[in-house]
Amino acid sequence: MQALLDKILRRVVTQGRLKVRFPDGTRAAYGSLPGPDAELELRDPKAARRIALNPNLAFGEAYMDGAIVPVGCDIYDVLDVLVSNLAAGRTHPVLGLHARLGTALRRWAQFNPASRARRNAAHHYDLGDQLYRLLLDPDMQYSCAYFPRGDETLGEAQLAKKRHIAAKLLLRPGLRVLEIGCGWGGLALTLAREHGVRVTGITLSTEQLATARARAAAEGLADQVRFELQDYRTVEGPFDRVVSVAMFEAVGVNHYREFFRTVRRCLTPDGVALVHSIGRSHGPEATNPWLAKYIFPGGYSPALSEVLPAVERSGLIATDIEILRLHYAETLRLWRRNFAANREAIAAMYDERFCLMFEFYLAGCELAFRREGHMVWHMQLAREQAHVPLARDYIADAERQIASLIHAS
Amino acid sequence: MQALLDKILRRVVTQGRLKVRFPDGTRAAYGSLPGPDAELELRDPKAARRIALNPNLAFGEAYMDGAIVPVGCDIYDVLDVLVSNLAAGRTHPVLGLHARLGTALRRWAQFNPASRARRNAAHHYDLGDQLYRLLLDPDMQYSCAYFPRGDETLGEAQLAKKRHIAAKLLLRPGLRVLEIGCGWGGLALTLAREHGVRVTGITLSTEQLATARARAAAEGLADQVRFELQDYRTVEGPFDRVVSVAMFEAVGVNHYREFFRTVRRCLTPDGVALVHSIGRSHGPEATNPWLAKYIFPGGYSPALSEVLPAVERSGLIATDIEILRLHYAETLRLWRRNFAANREAIAAMYDERFCLMFEFYLAGCELAFRREGHMVWHMQLAREQAHVPLARDYIADAERQIASLIHAS
């Protein structure tokens, strides 16, 4: 099987250089064109076999098991060589087969009734707030930040993201806002604090719920912001605004119509909604099987061509679609830096295998955004077309206004 | 057949009020809820029969033939009552049948090989420049204008549109720009004049070509702007920028992949493209058969869900999607006003039936944008994601900059 793995690597890696030390002591180097550079040691012949047969799943598992060890570099560098070549169109029949099978089966993998949706959420979001406190910005925004200048700190970029979303929601004091997937409450509390709106935030994670409620109480915003453990399908409106950030990835292709119909049902006729989600630029494909198994069961990053049919049939009008490129690559880079700085504390709370898993996850996702056309889309929606200004300039105007208001106070 | 027509109107019209004088002298009134108000005289019993059997085609034909005459109002008011009710979901099995059939057959109706594409273009765009000079702004922009303030004149709004597009194209002096569907050359000349780019504009209309070339010569821009009678499928690159305004409507659903592959093929790796087209917000539907027969043979206003699969498979990345609502309603209102002001001159050049046809076209289209969720989408595209700024603020910045530069000079 070492021979098959060698064949795959020879086929895939042409850009950059990947040096490999095989379990039997032999060494090989792949690639000669300009590109990133890395070296790894493969310590277990069984891992070599598994990788050759199912690289998308087994490579990450081998790293978690310590069977793959980067030499003089880290897992990001190793993945960079592989991802750069795959993004440039290099492939091997083994990879092509898995990709086609995964795409074909993605609807099955994303069947997310309420009970499974809850288990899926718990899998990742109930890992313990302590972990996320070490990983994220102080407001615990676990989604793509927004870097309009490009050199913002993580905290600045997350605040810019919240204000970018607020601007698109056309907020006024007293409006009723529904947040589908409220995380640890940071966005809901920011909207309430900066715009005087009343927010109902829902989540399927009990740990997020407890933290969000405690934060609302501590800020004295508990009468303005309400958090509930609830599935989006059971929400009753009316709301003037609906916002959903980084939750749509957990909805599943089969449930998109249900999702947008729920948004429409909950909105007043003059209502406006904003959905923020990861997406892929090059059409439908399956979720990476390692990511689906270890990090986001039931999760999916859709192509816009998969989302729009559901929007168009929901009775909602898409009034703006922003495509945020590279912002998530930068966000993940900063999370990865936080993780590295706190690795000892995290390893003490969890274990070494968990740390390897998390590093693989952060590095792989960063590269998907940097090299493979993954992006974040913002879709603004309305029931009637007249309730959003004619030109998009109001977004930047509102951002400037809130920044100067808060700065002045 | 008057009885069937009466039944259809009774079923469809509930909002507003439509009074009808039938050929046999009887009168009827439809609708009682608040809404627009109009009255018409139906002068020909055969027209009543044709309208009952195929309303979407025959209503416009009856108006062209003088068999339908608005009473104390104009055709816009009559259509407003009908369209407002249809947009609110009122329908009749006769209408539903035609709609479903039309949607199913739309790929056939839009089979546009080069030869037919040329005939289709000639049908409408070779009507005589004199007509379009009386209808349009002085720069002869025959596409949706942009009203960021909302109260611009037609000329101001068309200039704002050109500069909005220029900003999204990230222009620098010397860049090579391809314009697919150049009309009478207004955009190409503006880009060359204001940004120092070199433009190749292609059209399938011989009359547009002649006018565009004459304008380039008259402005002394003939060495910087080249116009050709050419099908987009035969263009050879490379170009740094590709722009296409209000031509995509003539491409046809079957040819979207061909279109976006052509754009990609013509672009340099760091290239950027901007496609401006009419679209519909509520999913695929057939082109109105009257519009397809008399105004835009082979034409289609696509849902974004029909466009994005072709984009995603082309190797291009959609980097921004703006949805311009109501701007075309306002543009058409101003064209309609110009038409009315010059009606006598136009009737002298063509004939009364032509004037009725054109009025029906302008009124029907305005209402489609005002009431039925038709819109204009701007899709910015790039081959690589790093060649468009991270945040969209550069668009408004560039618009401000060019306005102050031109104002100062």
Short mmCIF file of C-alpha atoms in Angstrom, two decimals, chain B residues 131-408:
data_model
loop_
_atom_site.label_atom_id
_atom_site.label_comp_id
_atom_site.label_asym_id
_atom_site.label_seq_id
_atom_site.Cartn_x
_atom_site.Cartn_y
_atom_site.Cartn_z
CA LEU B 131 -36.51 56.20 -32.16
CA TYR B 132 -33.98 55.51 -29.43
CA ARG B 133 -32.70 59.08 -29.51
CA LEU B 134 -36.20 60.25 -28.63
CA LEU B 135 -36.69 57.58 -25.98
CA LEU B 136 -33.38 57.42 -24.12
CA ASP B 137 -30.97 59.80 -22.39
CA PRO B 138 -28.46 61.71 -24.56
CA ASP B 139 -25.83 58.95 -24.15
CA MET B 140 -28.36 56.35 -25.40
CA GLN B 141 -28.11 53.94 -22.49
CA TYR B 142 -30.71 51.29 -23.25
CA SER B 143 -30.55 49.55 -19.87
CA CYS B 144 -31.50 50.06 -16.25
CA ALA B 145 -30.22 53.34 -14.78
CA TYR B 146 -29.05 53.73 -11.18
CA PHE B 147 -30.81 56.13 -8.79
CA PRO B 148 -28.76 56.18 -5.56
CA ARG B 149 -30.59 59.29 -4.29
CA GLY B 150 -33.88 58.40 -5.95
CA ASP B 151 -34.58 61.75 -7.62
CA GLU B 152 -31.90 61.83 -10.35
CA THR B 153 -32.78 62.84 -13.90
CA LEU B 154 -32.51 60.07 -16.49
CA GLY B 155 -29.15 61.38 -17.70
CA GLU B 156 -27.77 61.65 -14.17
CA ALA B 157 -28.98 58.16 -13.30
CA GLN B 158 -27.44 56.66 -16.45
CA LEU B 159 -24.13 58.34 -15.64
CA ALA B 160 -24.39 57.01 -12.07
CA LYS B 161 -24.97 53.54 -13.52
CA LYS B 162 -21.90 53.75 -15.76
CA ARG B 163 -19.76 54.91 -12.84
CA HIS B 164 -21.18 52.24 -10.54
CA ILE B 165 -20.14 49.63 -13.08
CA ALA B 166 -16.75 51.28 -13.64
CA ALA B 167 -16.10 51.22 -9.87
CA LYS B 168 -16.81 47.48 -9.72
CA LEU B 169 -14.45 46.89 -12.63
CA LEU B 170 -11.47 48.32 -10.71
CA LEU B 171 -10.18 50.20 -13.75
CA ARG B 172 -6.70 51.66 -14.34
CA PRO B 173 -5.42 53.47 -17.41
CA GLY B 174 -4.29 51.10 -20.13
CA LEU B 175 -6.34 48.08 -19.09
CA ARG B 176 -7.93 46.11 -21.95
CA VAL B 177 -11.71 45.93 -21.57
CA LEU B 178 -14.11 43.74 -23.55
CA GLU B 179 -17.71 44.88 -23.66
CA ILE B 180 -20.13 42.15 -24.75
CA GLY B 181 -23.18 43.93 -26.15
CA CYS B 182 -21.98 47.51 -26.54
CA GLY B 183 -25.23 49.12 -27.72
CA TRP B 184 -24.59 52.55 -29.20
CA GLY B 185 -21.20 52.74 -27.49
CA GLY B 186 -22.04 54.97 -24.54
CA LEU B 187 -20.52 52.84 -21.78
CA ALA B 188 -17.38 51.98 -23.76
CA LEU B 189 -16.75 55.64 -24.57
CA THR B 190 -17.37 56.70 -20.97
CA LEU B 191 -14.93 54.10 -19.62
CA ALA B 192 -12.30 55.16 -22.16
CA ARG B 193 -12.83 58.86 -21.48
CA GLU B 194 -13.00 58.73 -17.68
CA HIS B 195 -10.56 55.89 -16.96
CA GLY B 196 -8.15 55.76 -19.90
CA VAL B 197 -8.88 52.11 -20.66
CA ARG B 198 -8.84 50.52 -24.11
CA VAL B 199 -12.21 49.01 -25.00
CA THR B 200 -13.34 46.46 -27.56
CA GLY B 201 -17.13 46.61 -27.85
CA ILE B 202 -19.11 43.98 -29.74
CA THR B 203 -22.72 44.05 -30.92
CA LEU B 204 -24.96 42.09 -33.29
CA SER B 205 -26.85 45.18 -34.45
CA THR B 206 -25.53 46.88 -37.59
CA GLU B 207 -27.29 50.14 -36.71
CA GLN B 208 -25.75 50.22 -33.23
CA LEU B 209 -22.34 49.45 -34.73
CA ALA B 210 -22.50 52.33 -37.20
CA THR B 211 -23.59 54.81 -34.54
CA ALA B 212 -21.03 53.59 -32.00
CA ARG B 213 -18.19 53.88 -34.52
CA ALA B 214 -19.30 57.34 -35.59
CA ARG B 215 -19.39 58.47 -31.98
CA ALA B 216 -15.91 57.11 -31.25
CA ALA B 217 -14.56 58.96 -34.31
CA ALA B 218 -16.36 62.18 -33.42
CA GLU B 219 -14.92 62.07 -29.90
CA GLY B 220 -11.40 61.34 -31.13
CA LEU B 221 -11.44 58.03 -29.25
CA ALA B 222 -11.32 55.71 -32.28
CA ASP B 223 -7.78 54.53 -31.44
CA GLN B 224 -8.79 53.71 -27.88
CA VAL B 225 -12.23 52.19 -28.51
CA ARG B 226 -12.89 49.60 -31.21
CA PHE B 227 -16.40 48.39 -32.10
CA GLU B 228 -17.10 45.14 -33.96
CA LEU B 229 -20.12 43.26 -35.31
CA GLN B 230 -19.39 39.98 -33.56
CA ASP B 231 -20.97 37.13 -31.60
CA TYR B 232 -19.55 36.77 -28.08
CA ARG B 233 -18.69 33.14 -28.73
CA THR B 234 -16.04 34.06 -31.29
CA VAL B 235 -14.11 36.61 -29.20
CA GLU B 236 -10.45 35.93 -28.50
CA GLY B 237 -8.77 37.41 -25.41
CA PRO B 238 -6.90 38.19 -23.38
CA PHE B 239 -8.71 41.08 -21.67
CA ASP B 240 -8.10 42.46 -18.19
CA ARG B 241 -11.77 43.25 -17.76
CA VAL B 242 -15.02 42.01 -19.27
CA VAL B 243 -18.27 43.91 -18.93
CA SER B 244 -21.71 43.05 -20.27
CA VAL B 245 -24.73 45.26 -19.69
CA ALA B 246 -28.25 44.17 -20.61
CA MET B 247 -27.06 41.61 -23.16
CA PHE B 248 -27.27 38.50 -20.96
CA GLU B 249 -31.07 38.61 -21.36
CA ALA B 250 -30.53 37.57 -24.99
CA VAL B 251 -28.15 34.66 -24.20
CA GLY B 252 -30.74 31.98 -23.39
CA VAL B 253 -30.72 29.47 -20.52
CA ASN B 254 -29.14 26.79 -22.73
CA HIS B 255 -26.16 28.98 -23.39
CA TYR B 256 -25.26 30.23 -19.90
CA ARG B 257 -22.34 27.83 -19.54
CA GLU B 258 -21.04 28.91 -22.94
CA PHE B 259 -21.37 32.55 -21.90
CA PHE B 260 -19.46 32.27 -18.61
CA ARG B 261 -16.83 29.97 -20.13
CA THR B 262 -16.29 32.62 -22.78
CA VAL B 263 -15.88 35.27 -20.10
CA ARG B 264 -13.37 33.08 -18.28
CA ARG B 265 -11.48 32.22 -21.44
CA CYS B 266 -11.16 35.90 -22.40
CA LEU B 267 -9.97 37.04 -18.93
CA THR B 268 -6.40 37.27 -17.69
CA PRO B 269 -5.79 35.37 -14.40
CA ASP B 270 -6.03 38.63 -12.44
CA GLY B 271 -9.06 39.72 -14.46
CA VAL B 272 -12.41 40.99 -13.20
CA ALA B 273 -15.79 40.91 -14.95
CA LEU B 274 -19.16 42.52 -14.34
CA VAL B 275 -22.40 41.17 -15.78
CA HIS B 276 -25.53 43.33 -15.55
CA SER B 277 -28.83 41.67 -16.39
CA ILE B 278 -32.52 41.67 -15.67
CA GLY B 279 -33.60 38.86 -13.37
CA ARG B 280 -36.63 37.57 -11.55
CA SER B 281 -36.80 37.10 -7.78
CA HIS B 282 -39.33 34.29 -7.52
CA GLY B 283 -37.73 31.51 -9.54
CA PRO B 284 -37.77 30.42 -13.19
CA GLU B 285 -40.79 31.34 -15.31
CA ALA B 286 -41.38 31.82 -19.01
CA THR B 287 -40.91 35.09 -20.83
CA ASN B 288 -44.26 36.76 -21.41
CA PRO B 289 -45.30 35.47 -24.87
CA TRP B 290 -46.34 38.91 -26.12
CA LEU B 291 -42.92 40.34 -25.16
CA ALA B 292 -41.15 37.39 -26.83
CA LYS B 293 -43.17 37.81 -30.03
CA TYR B 294 -43.11 41.56 -30.48
CA ILE B 295 -40.11 42.93 -28.57
CA PHE B 296 -37.42 40.46 -27.52
CA PRO B 297 -37.48 37.18 -29.49
CA GLY B 298 -35.30 34.62 -27.72
CA GLY B 299 -35.07 36.88 -24.67
CA TYR B 300 -35.28 35.79 -21.05
CA SER B 301 -35.01 37.29 -17.62
CA PRO B 302 -33.44 34.53 -15.49
CA ALA B 303 -33.71 33.69 -11.82
CA LEU B 304 -30.31 33.73 -10.10
CA SER B 305 -30.81 30.02 -9.39
CA GLU B 306 -30.56 29.50 -13.16
CA VAL B 307 -27.41 31.58 -13.53
CA LEU B 308 -25.28 30.41 -10.62
CA PRO B 309 -24.82 26.75 -11.68
CA ALA B 310 -23.19 27.99 -14.91
CA VAL B 311 -21.00 30.45 -13.00
CA GLU B 312 -19.87 27.83 -10.49
CA ARG B 313 -18.90 25.37 -13.24
CA SER B 314 -17.08 27.98 -15.33
CA GLY B 315 -14.05 28.31 -13.08
CA LEU B 316 -15.02 31.90 -12.29
CA ILE B 317 -15.74 33.04 -8.75
CA ALA B 318 -18.76 35.27 -8.06
CA THR B 319 -17.23 37.98 -5.88
CA ASP B 320 -20.31 40.19 -5.38
CA ILE B 321 -23.98 40.10 -6.34
CA GLU B 322 -25.93 43.33 -6.11
CA ILE B 323 -29.67 43.20 -6.62
CA LEU B 324 -31.01 46.50 -7.95
CA ARG B 325 -34.71 46.71 -7.14
CA LEU B 326 -37.07 49.36 -8.52
CA HIS B 327 -34.31 51.15 -10.47
CA TYR B 328 -35.65 49.73 -13.71
CA ALA B 329 -39.22 50.70 -12.83
CA GLU B 330 -38.02 54.27 -12.47
CA THR B 331 -35.96 54.08 -15.69
CA LEU B 332 -38.94 52.77 -17.63
CA ARG B 333 -41.19 55.46 -16.16
CA LEU B 334 -38.82 58.12 -17.52
CA TRP B 335 -38.58 56.39 -20.92
CA ARG B 336 -42.38 56.23 -21.02
CA ARG B 337 -42.48 59.96 -20.31
CA ASN B 338 -40.03 60.63 -23.15
CA PHE B 339 -42.07 58.43 -25.45
CA ALA B 340 -45.28 60.31 -24.63
CA ALA B 341 -43.57 63.67 -25.17
CA ASN B 342 -42.37 62.55 -28.63
CA ARG B 343 -45.33 60.42 -29.61
CA GLU B 344 -46.30 62.49 -32.61
CA ALA B 345 -42.81 62.36 -34.11
CA ILE B 346 -42.57 58.61 -33.48
CA ALA B 347 -46.01 57.94 -34.99
CA ALA B 348 -44.91 59.87 -38.08
CA MET B 349 -41.78 57.70 -38.42
CA TYR B 350 -43.51 54.37 -37.73
CA ASP B 351 -47.29 54.12 -37.35
CA GLU B 352 -49.99 54.13 -34.74
CA ARG B 353 -49.86 50.36 -34.19
CA PHE B 354 -46.11 50.59 -33.51
CA CYS B 355 -46.75 53.32 -30.93
CA LEU B 356 -49.38 51.22 -29.18
CA MET B 357 -46.98 48.25 -29.18
CA PHE B 358 -44.18 50.33 -27.70
CA GLU B 359 -46.43 51.85 -25.05
CA PHE B 360 -47.66 48.41 -24.05
CA TYR B 361 -44.06 47.18 -23.82
CA LEU B 362 -42.84 50.06 -21.67
CA ALA B 363 -45.87 49.98 -19.35
CA GLY B 364 -45.82 46.18 -18.96
CA CYS B 365 -42.10 46.10 -18.19
CA GLU B 366 -42.33 48.96 -15.69
CA LEU B 367 -45.05 47.06 -13.82
CA ALA B 368 -43.05 43.82 -13.88
CA PHE B 369 -40.29 45.66 -12.00
CA ARG B 370 -42.61 47.60 -9.73
CA ARG B 371 -44.96 44.80 -8.74
CA GLU B 372 -43.78 41.35 -9.83
CA GLY B 373 -40.32 41.01 -8.33
CA HIS B 374 -38.33 41.58 -11.51
CA MET B 375 -34.99 43.17 -10.72
CA VAL B 376 -31.55 43.80 -12.15
CA TRP B 377 -28.58 41.86 -10.85
CA HIS B 378 -24.94 42.85 -11.05
CA MET B 379 -22.62 39.90 -10.76
CA GLN B 380 -18.95 40.69 -10.31
CA LEU B 381 -16.71 37.78 -11.26
CA ALA B 382 -13.03 36.99 -10.95
CA ARG B 383 -10.80 34.08 -11.80
CA GLU B 384 -8.87 34.37 -8.53
CA GLN B 385 -10.30 35.66 -5.29
CA ALA B 386 -7.44 37.95 -4.30
CA HIS B 387 -7.90 40.50 -7.12
CA VAL B 388 -10.99 42.16 -5.68
CA PRO B 389 -10.67 44.19 -2.42
CA LEU B 390 -11.74 42.51 0.83
CA ALA B 391 -14.58 44.96 1.56
CA ARG B 392 -17.06 46.52 -0.86
CA ASP B 393 -16.41 50.05 0.38
CA TYR B 394 -14.05 50.61 -2.58
CA ILE B 395 -17.11 50.91 -4.85
CA ALA B 396 -18.57 54.02 -3.20
CA ASP B 397 -15.04 55.42 -2.74
CA ALA B 398 -14.32 55.11 -6.47
CA GLU B 399 -17.67 56.68 -7.36
CA ARG B 400 -16.96 59.67 -5.13
CA GLN B 401 -13.44 59.98 -6.52
CA ILE B 402 -14.42 60.01 -10.18
CA ALA B 403 -17.26 62.46 -9.52
CA SER B 404 -14.91 64.92 -7.82
CA LEU B 405 -12.16 64.44 -10.44
CA ILE B 406 -14.51 65.12 -13.36
CA HIS B 407 -16.16 67.98 -11.49
CA ALA B 408 -12.77 69.58 -10.80
#
